[in-house]
Structure formats: structure tokens, C-alpha cells
mmCIF file of C-alpha atoms in Angstrom:
data_model
loop_
_atom_site.group_PDB
_atom_site.id
_atom_site.type_symbol
_atom_site.label_atom_id
_atom_site.label_comp_id
_atom_site.label_asym_id
_atom_site.label_seq_id
_atom_site.Cartn_x
_atom_site.Cartn_y
_atom_site.Cartn_z
ATOM 1 C CA MET A 1 11.297 5.336 -6.281
ATOM 2 C CA ILE A 2 7.555 4.914 -6.111
ATOM 3 C CA GLY A 3 5.581 4.883 -2.873
ATOM 4 C CA LYS A 4 2.986 2.513 -1.513
ATOM 5 C CA LEU A 5 -0.613 3.774 -1.673
ATOM 6 C CA SER A 6 -2.177 4.920 1.588
ATOM 7 C CA GLY A 7 -5.252 3.100 2.863
ATOM 8 C CA ASP A 8 -7.560 5.831 1.552
ATOM 9 C CA GLU A 9 -5.930 5.959 -1.874
ATOM 10 C CA ARG A 10 -6.056 2.185 -2.102
ATOM 11 C CA ALA A 11 -9.766 2.025 -1.262
ATOM 12 C CA GLN A 12 -10.557 4.732 -3.775
ATOM 13 C CA GLU A 13 -8.592 3.100 -6.597
ATOM 14 C CA LEU A 14 -9.872 -0.406 -5.930
ATOM 15 C CA ALA A 15 -13.449 0.880 -6.241
ATOM 16 C CA SER A 16 -12.681 1.383 -9.935
ATOM 17 C CA LEU A 17 -11.256 -2.148 -10.280
ATOM 18 C CA PRO A 18 -14.156 -4.360 -9.141
ATOM 19 C CA GLU A 19 -12.716 -7.529 -10.718
ATOM 20 C CA TRP A 20 -9.465 -7.315 -8.782
ATOM 21 C CA THR A 21 -9.026 -8.690 -5.257
ATOM 22 C CA LEU A 22 -6.605 -7.404 -2.653
ATOM 23 C CA VAL A 23 -4.124 -10.081 -1.588
ATOM 24 C CA ALA A 24 -1.367 -10.271 1.027
ATOM 25 C CA GLU A 25 2.162 -11.743 0.742
ATOM 26 C CA PRO A 26 3.063 -9.878 -1.334
ATOM 27 C CA GLU A 27 0.506 -7.090 -0.827
ATOM 28 C CA GLY A 28 -1.010 -6.621 -4.231
ATOM 29 C CA ILE A 29 -4.069 -7.206 -6.389
ATOM 30 C CA LYS A 30 -5.063 -10.352 -8.212
ATOM 31 C CA ARG A 31 -7.457 -11.236 -11.005
ATOM 32 C CA ARG A 32 -8.279 -14.533 -12.724
ATOM 33 C CA PHE A 33 -8.976 -14.520 -16.450
ATOM 34 C CA THR A 34 -10.582 -17.441 -18.284
ATOM 35 C CA PHE A 35 -10.554 -17.855 -22.056
ATOM 36 C CA SER A 36 -11.847 -20.408 -24.530
ATOM 37 C CA ASP A 37 -8.499 -22.147 -25.039
ATOM 38 C CA PHE A 38 -4.705 -21.808 -24.718
ATOM 39 C CA SER A 39 -4.381 -19.848 -27.946
ATOM 40 C CA GLU A 40 -6.723 -17.165 -26.686
ATOM 41 C CA ALA A 41 -5.137 -17.138 -23.214
ATOM 42 C CA PHE A 42 -1.606 -16.802 -24.583
ATOM 43 C CA GLY A 43 -2.710 -14.133 -27.057
ATOM 44 C CA PHE A 44 -3.963 -12.144 -24.067
ATOM 45 C CA MET A 45 -0.688 -12.777 -22.198
ATOM 46 C CA THR A 46 1.245 -11.427 -25.160
ATOM 47 C CA ARG A 47 -0.782 -8.209 -25.116
ATOM 48 C CA VAL A 48 -0.231 -7.895 -21.348
ATOM 49 C CA ALA A 49 3.514 -8.504 -21.836
ATOM 50 C CA LEU A 50 3.662 -5.580 -24.274
ATOM 51 C CA LEU A 51 1.823 -3.317 -21.809
ATOM 52 C CA ALA A 52 4.127 -4.440 -18.999
ATOM 53 C CA GLU A 53 7.284 -3.839 -20.995
ATOM 54 C CA GLN A 54 6.036 -0.408 -22.056
ATOM 55 C CA ALA A 55 5.289 0.506 -18.419
ATOM 56 C CA ASN A 56 8.484 -1.176 -17.196
ATOM 57 C CA HIS A 57 6.275 -2.814 -14.579
ATOM 58 C CA HIS A 58 5.782 -6.574 -14.769
ATOM 59 C CA PRO A 59 3.178 -9.023 -13.449
ATOM 60 C CA GLU A 60 3.588 -12.188 -11.426
ATOM 61 C CA TRP A 61 1.444 -14.588 -13.351
ATOM 62 C CA PHE A 62 0.442 -18.204 -13.707
ATOM 63 C CA ASN A 63 -1.111 -19.911 -16.704
ATOM 64 C CA VAL A 64 -2.571 -23.333 -17.235
ATOM 65 C CA TYR A 65 -4.381 -23.956 -20.535
ATOM 66 C CA ASN A 66 -7.196 -21.359 -20.770
ATOM 67 C CA ARG A 67 -6.649 -19.753 -17.356
ATOM 68 C CA VAL A 68 -4.406 -16.814 -16.470
ATOM 69 C CA ASP A 69 -3.942 -15.616 -12.866
ATOM 70 C CA ILE A 70 -2.288 -12.203 -12.634
ATOM 71 C CA THR A 71 -0.921 -10.654 -9.442
ATOM 72 C CA LEU A 72 0.314 -7.072 -9.456
ATOM 73 C CA THR A 73 2.552 -5.731 -6.712
ATOM 74 C CA THR A 74 5.408 -3.242 -6.521
ATOM 75 C CA HIS A 75 8.509 -4.780 -4.966
ATOM 76 C CA ASP A 76 10.229 -1.374 -4.678
ATOM 77 C CA ALA A 77 7.289 -0.027 -2.649
ATOM 78 C CA ASP A 78 6.833 -3.259 -0.671
ATOM 79 C CA GLY A 79 3.140 -3.199 -1.530
ATOM 80 C CA LEU A 80 0.523 -1.755 -3.847
ATOM 81 C CA SER A 81 1.486 1.374 -5.790
ATOM 82 C CA ARG A 82 -0.004 3.524 -8.514
ATOM 83 C CA ARG A 83 1.946 1.465 -11.061
ATOM 84 C CA ASP A 84 -0.160 -1.581 -10.175
ATOM 85 C CA ILE A 85 -3.385 0.376 -10.473
ATOM 86 C CA ASP A 86 -2.365 1.803 -13.851
ATOM 87 C CA LEU A 87 -1.356 -1.613 -15.203
ATOM 88 C CA ALA A 88 -4.579 -3.221 -13.906
ATOM 89 C CA LYS A 89 -6.636 -0.563 -15.686
ATOM 90 C CA ALA A 90 -4.661 -1.044 -18.908
ATOM 91 C CA ILE A 91 -5.201 -4.837 -18.694
ATOM 92 C CA ASP A 92 -8.931 -4.405 -18.087
ATOM 93 C CA ALA A 93 -9.088 -2.060 -21.068
ATOM 94 C CA LEU A 94 -7.756 -4.874 -23.324
ATOM 95 C CA LEU A 95 -10.833 -6.911 -22.524
ATOM 96 C CA SER A 96 -13.391 -4.151 -22.820
ATOM 97 C CA ALA A 97 -12.006 -2.930 -26.163
ATOM 98 C CA MET B 1 -5.863 -41.562 -24.321
ATOM 99 C CA ILE B 2 -2.254 -41.542 -23.224
ATOM 100 C CA GLY B 3 -0.905 -43.625 -20.340
ATOM 101 C CA LYS B 4 1.226 -42.751 -17.366
ATOM 102 C CA LEU B 5 4.847 -43.874 -17.605
ATOM 103 C CA SER B 6 5.852 -46.869 -15.515
ATOM 104 C CA GLY B 7 8.502 -46.401 -12.833
ATOM 105 C CA ASP B 8 11.185 -47.921 -15.075
ATOM 106 C CA GLU B 9 10.235 -45.816 -18.097
ATOM 107 C CA ARG B 10 10.165 -42.702 -15.937
ATOM 108 C CA ALA B 11 13.623 -43.343 -14.482
ATOM 109 C CA GLN B 12 15.049 -43.997 -17.949
ATOM 110 C CA GLU B 13 13.547 -40.838 -19.484
ATOM 111 C CA LEU B 14 14.474 -38.586 -16.574
ATOM 112 C CA ALA B 15 18.103 -39.638 -16.929
ATOM 113 C CA SER B 16 18.098 -37.727 -20.229
ATOM 114 C CA LEU B 17 16.524 -34.634 -18.598
ATOM 115 C CA PRO B 18 18.997 -33.779 -15.823
ATOM 116 C CA GLU B 19 17.681 -30.218 -15.353
ATOM 117 C CA TRP B 20 14.132 -31.367 -14.614
ATOM 118 C CA THR B 21 12.974 -32.422 -11.146
ATOM 119 C CA LEU B 22 10.199 -34.864 -10.391
ATOM 120 C CA VAL B 23 7.374 -33.250 -8.394
ATOM 121 C CA ALA B 24 4.173 -34.549 -6.815
ATOM 122 C CA GLU B 25 0.693 -32.954 -6.770
ATOM 123 C CA PRO B 26 0.308 -33.103 -9.666
ATOM 124 C CA GLU B 27 2.892 -35.771 -10.523
ATOM 125 C CA GLY B 28 5.046 -34.138 -13.131
ATOM 126 C CA ILE B 29 8.405 -32.578 -13.858
ATOM 127 C CA LYS B 30 9.530 -29.048 -13.143
ATOM 128 C CA ARG B 31 12.332 -26.790 -14.289
ATOM 129 C CA ARG B 32 13.260 -23.201 -13.438
ATOM 130 C CA PHE B 33 14.643 -20.955 -16.186
ATOM 131 C CA THR B 34 16.359 -17.633 -15.498
ATOM 132 C CA PHE B 35 17.012 -14.998 -18.141
ATOM 133 C CA SER B 36 18.576 -11.549 -18.226
ATOM 134 C CA ASP B 37 15.262 -9.649 -18.187
ATOM 135 C CA PHE B 38 11.518 -9.866 -18.867
ATOM 136 C CA SER B 39 11.928 -9.423 -22.604
ATOM 137 C CA GLU B 40 14.169 -12.460 -22.847
ATOM 138 C CA ALA B 41 11.958 -14.496 -20.487
ATOM 139 C CA PHE B 42 8.787 -13.704 -22.408
ATOM 140 C CA GLY B 43 10.489 -14.360 -25.741
ATOM 141 C CA PHE B 44 11.296 -17.840 -24.431
ATOM 142 C CA MET B 45 7.704 -18.277 -23.218
ATOM 143 C CA THR B 46 6.444 -17.407 -26.684
ATOM 144 C CA ARG B 47 8.623 -20.096 -28.233
ATOM 145 C CA VAL B 48 7.413 -22.619 -25.636
ATOM 146 C CA ALA B 49 3.797 -21.590 -26.344
ATOM 147 C CA LEU B 50 4.292 -22.402 -30.029
ATOM 148 C CA LEU B 51 5.790 -25.818 -29.179
ATOM 149 C CA ALA B 52 2.924 -26.490 -26.760
ATOM 150 C CA GLU B 53 0.245 -25.536 -29.259
ATOM 151 C CA GLN B 54 1.876 -27.672 -31.930
ATOM 152 C CA ALA B 55 1.995 -30.667 -29.563
ATOM 153 C CA ASN B 56 -1.477 -29.883 -28.189
ATOM 154 C CA HIS B 57 0.098 -30.336 -24.765
ATOM 155 C CA HIS B 58 0.371 -27.297 -22.515
ATOM 156 C CA PRO B 59 2.521 -26.348 -19.509
ATOM 157 C CA GLU B 60 1.540 -25.069 -16.104
ATOM 158 C CA TRP B 61 3.842 -22.122 -15.715
ATOM 159 C CA PHE B 62 4.645 -19.134 -13.581
ATOM 160 C CA ASN B 63 6.634 -16.052 -14.555
ATOM 161 C CA VAL B 64 7.922 -13.119 -12.586
ATOM 162 C CA TYR B 65 10.267 -10.737 -14.405
ATOM 163 C CA ASN B 66 13.248 -12.812 -15.645
ATOM 164 C CA ARG B 67 12.187 -16.135 -14.099
ATOM 165 C CA VAL B 68 10.013 -18.848 -15.644
ATOM 166 C CA ASP B 69 8.951 -21.959 -13.691
ATOM 167 C CA ILE B 70 7.512 -24.687 -15.921
ATOM 168 C CA THR B 71 5.679 -27.784 -14.676
ATOM 169 C CA LEU B 72 4.712 -30.508 -17.116
ATOM 170 C CA THR B 73 2.082 -33.098 -16.249
ATOM 171 C CA THR B 74 -0.588 -35.009 -18.159
ATOM 172 C CA HIS B 75 -4.019 -34.543 -16.607
ATOM 173 C CA ASP B 76 -5.535 -37.297 -18.775
ATOM 174 C CA ALA B 77 -2.955 -39.774 -17.499
ATOM 175 C CA ASP B 78 -3.076 -38.472 -13.920
ATOM 176 C CA GLY B 79 0.700 -38.243 -13.940
ATOM 177 C CA LEU B 80 3.785 -38.115 -16.103
ATOM 178 C CA SER B 81 3.420 -39.332 -19.696
ATOM 179 C CA ARG B 82 5.531 -39.466 -22.832
ATOM 180 C CA ARG B 83 3.966 -36.145 -23.875
ATOM 181 C CA ASP B 84 5.655 -34.426 -20.937
ATOM 182 C CA ILE B 85 9.007 -35.993 -21.758
ATOM 183 C CA ASP B 86 8.724 -34.979 -25.415
ATOM 184 C CA LEU B 87 7.776 -31.397 -24.551
ATOM 185 C CA ALA B 88 10.576 -31.117 -21.968
ATOM 186 C CA LYS B 89 13.089 -32.284 -24.583
ATOM 187 C CA ALA B 90 11.736 -29.778 -27.124
ATOM 188 C CA ILE B 91 11.981 -26.966 -24.532
ATOM 189 C CA ASP B 92 15.556 -27.939 -23.633
ATOM 190 C CA ALA B 93 16.414 -27.944 -27.343
ATOM 191 C CA LEU B 94 15.338 -24.280 -27.599
ATOM 192 C CA LEU B 95 18.071 -23.368 -25.158
ATOM 193 C CA SER B 96 20.810 -25.509 -26.615
ATOM 194 C CA ALA B 97 20.129 -24.328 -30.173
#
């Protein structure tokens, strides 16, 4: 069982994830990604799916054509946990590689 | 440019797609798919992505863990077109194969 981050931990971690926005219902973090076309967007989704499966922590996500909206939250913690932060960092690293 | 289906055409085509529901905003058709886990859900999404790319007609879709919600609409037609019907039939065929 993984716990929800405290307010201080959350603020500290989010400082290192400037592209992600805190959202409510469910409490989590969200980022929009835009690509040149569907092929590029779905290629990215496939890489994220592999990361998610490896971490056994999965996104809530929406795609239309070249746009991917990812929300990360931890249902077991009823909010934002370290698992979300770790997955967000791994996703960001795909794009900076 | 592809046209929107008439009311009669729409009713006739939807009769052959009993699992799909007509939705508004955008006018289209929607179906929910549930799998045993994320791996199975994303495997299905990958097959749908290949169909979509081949047809050059792409879904609006949402996934969380084992659930995939697909909405098909034709932006160019401002509603439901034959492209949506064809893609829905191709998606259904994946599951009956």
C-alpha cells in the first residue's frame, strides 16, 4: 500500500515537473502532449504503455489525432503518490532523450 | 470531402452496430470495451491504431487500466459519416475474430 504525498512533499516534487498541472477529482497531475500526427502520438503512447506496465502503475489518458492528455493519480492512495511522480519523470525523460 | 449520413442511412447502419451508442457533441458513436488488464486493453488499442492509420480516420479515445472508451466522429462532416461506420465495423471484427 502506497501513501498519498503530504503537502510539502507534493510541492517539492511538483517543482521538478514544471509541465505538469495539479488537478482535482481525482487528485492527480495532468500534462498535454502535442505531436505532428497520430503516428507520432501513438508511438509515444506505446512507449508510455511500456513504462506503465513495467512500473505496474497506469495512466488515465485521452487521445485524439496528434494530442495526448495524460492524468496520473493513485487510486489506492486516493490522491497523488510517489508512483505518479516517478512515472511523470519517466514520461518526461522519453521526450528529452 | 465526406458527407454526414442522413437520418435514414444512420438508422440503417446503426442497426448493424448494436454495441455502439449514438452520442451528441460531437455527433458520433461510442462504445466501451473492458478487458482483463492493461496489457490486453493496450494490445487492443494497438490493433485499433493500425486500423485507424490504414483508414486515415482516427478515434477519440480514453483508457484507464482495463477499460477503453472509443468515440468515432467525422470532424470534416461535422457528424457521423460512413468512415465512422466502417471503422466501427472493423473494430468489432477484431473482437469477433
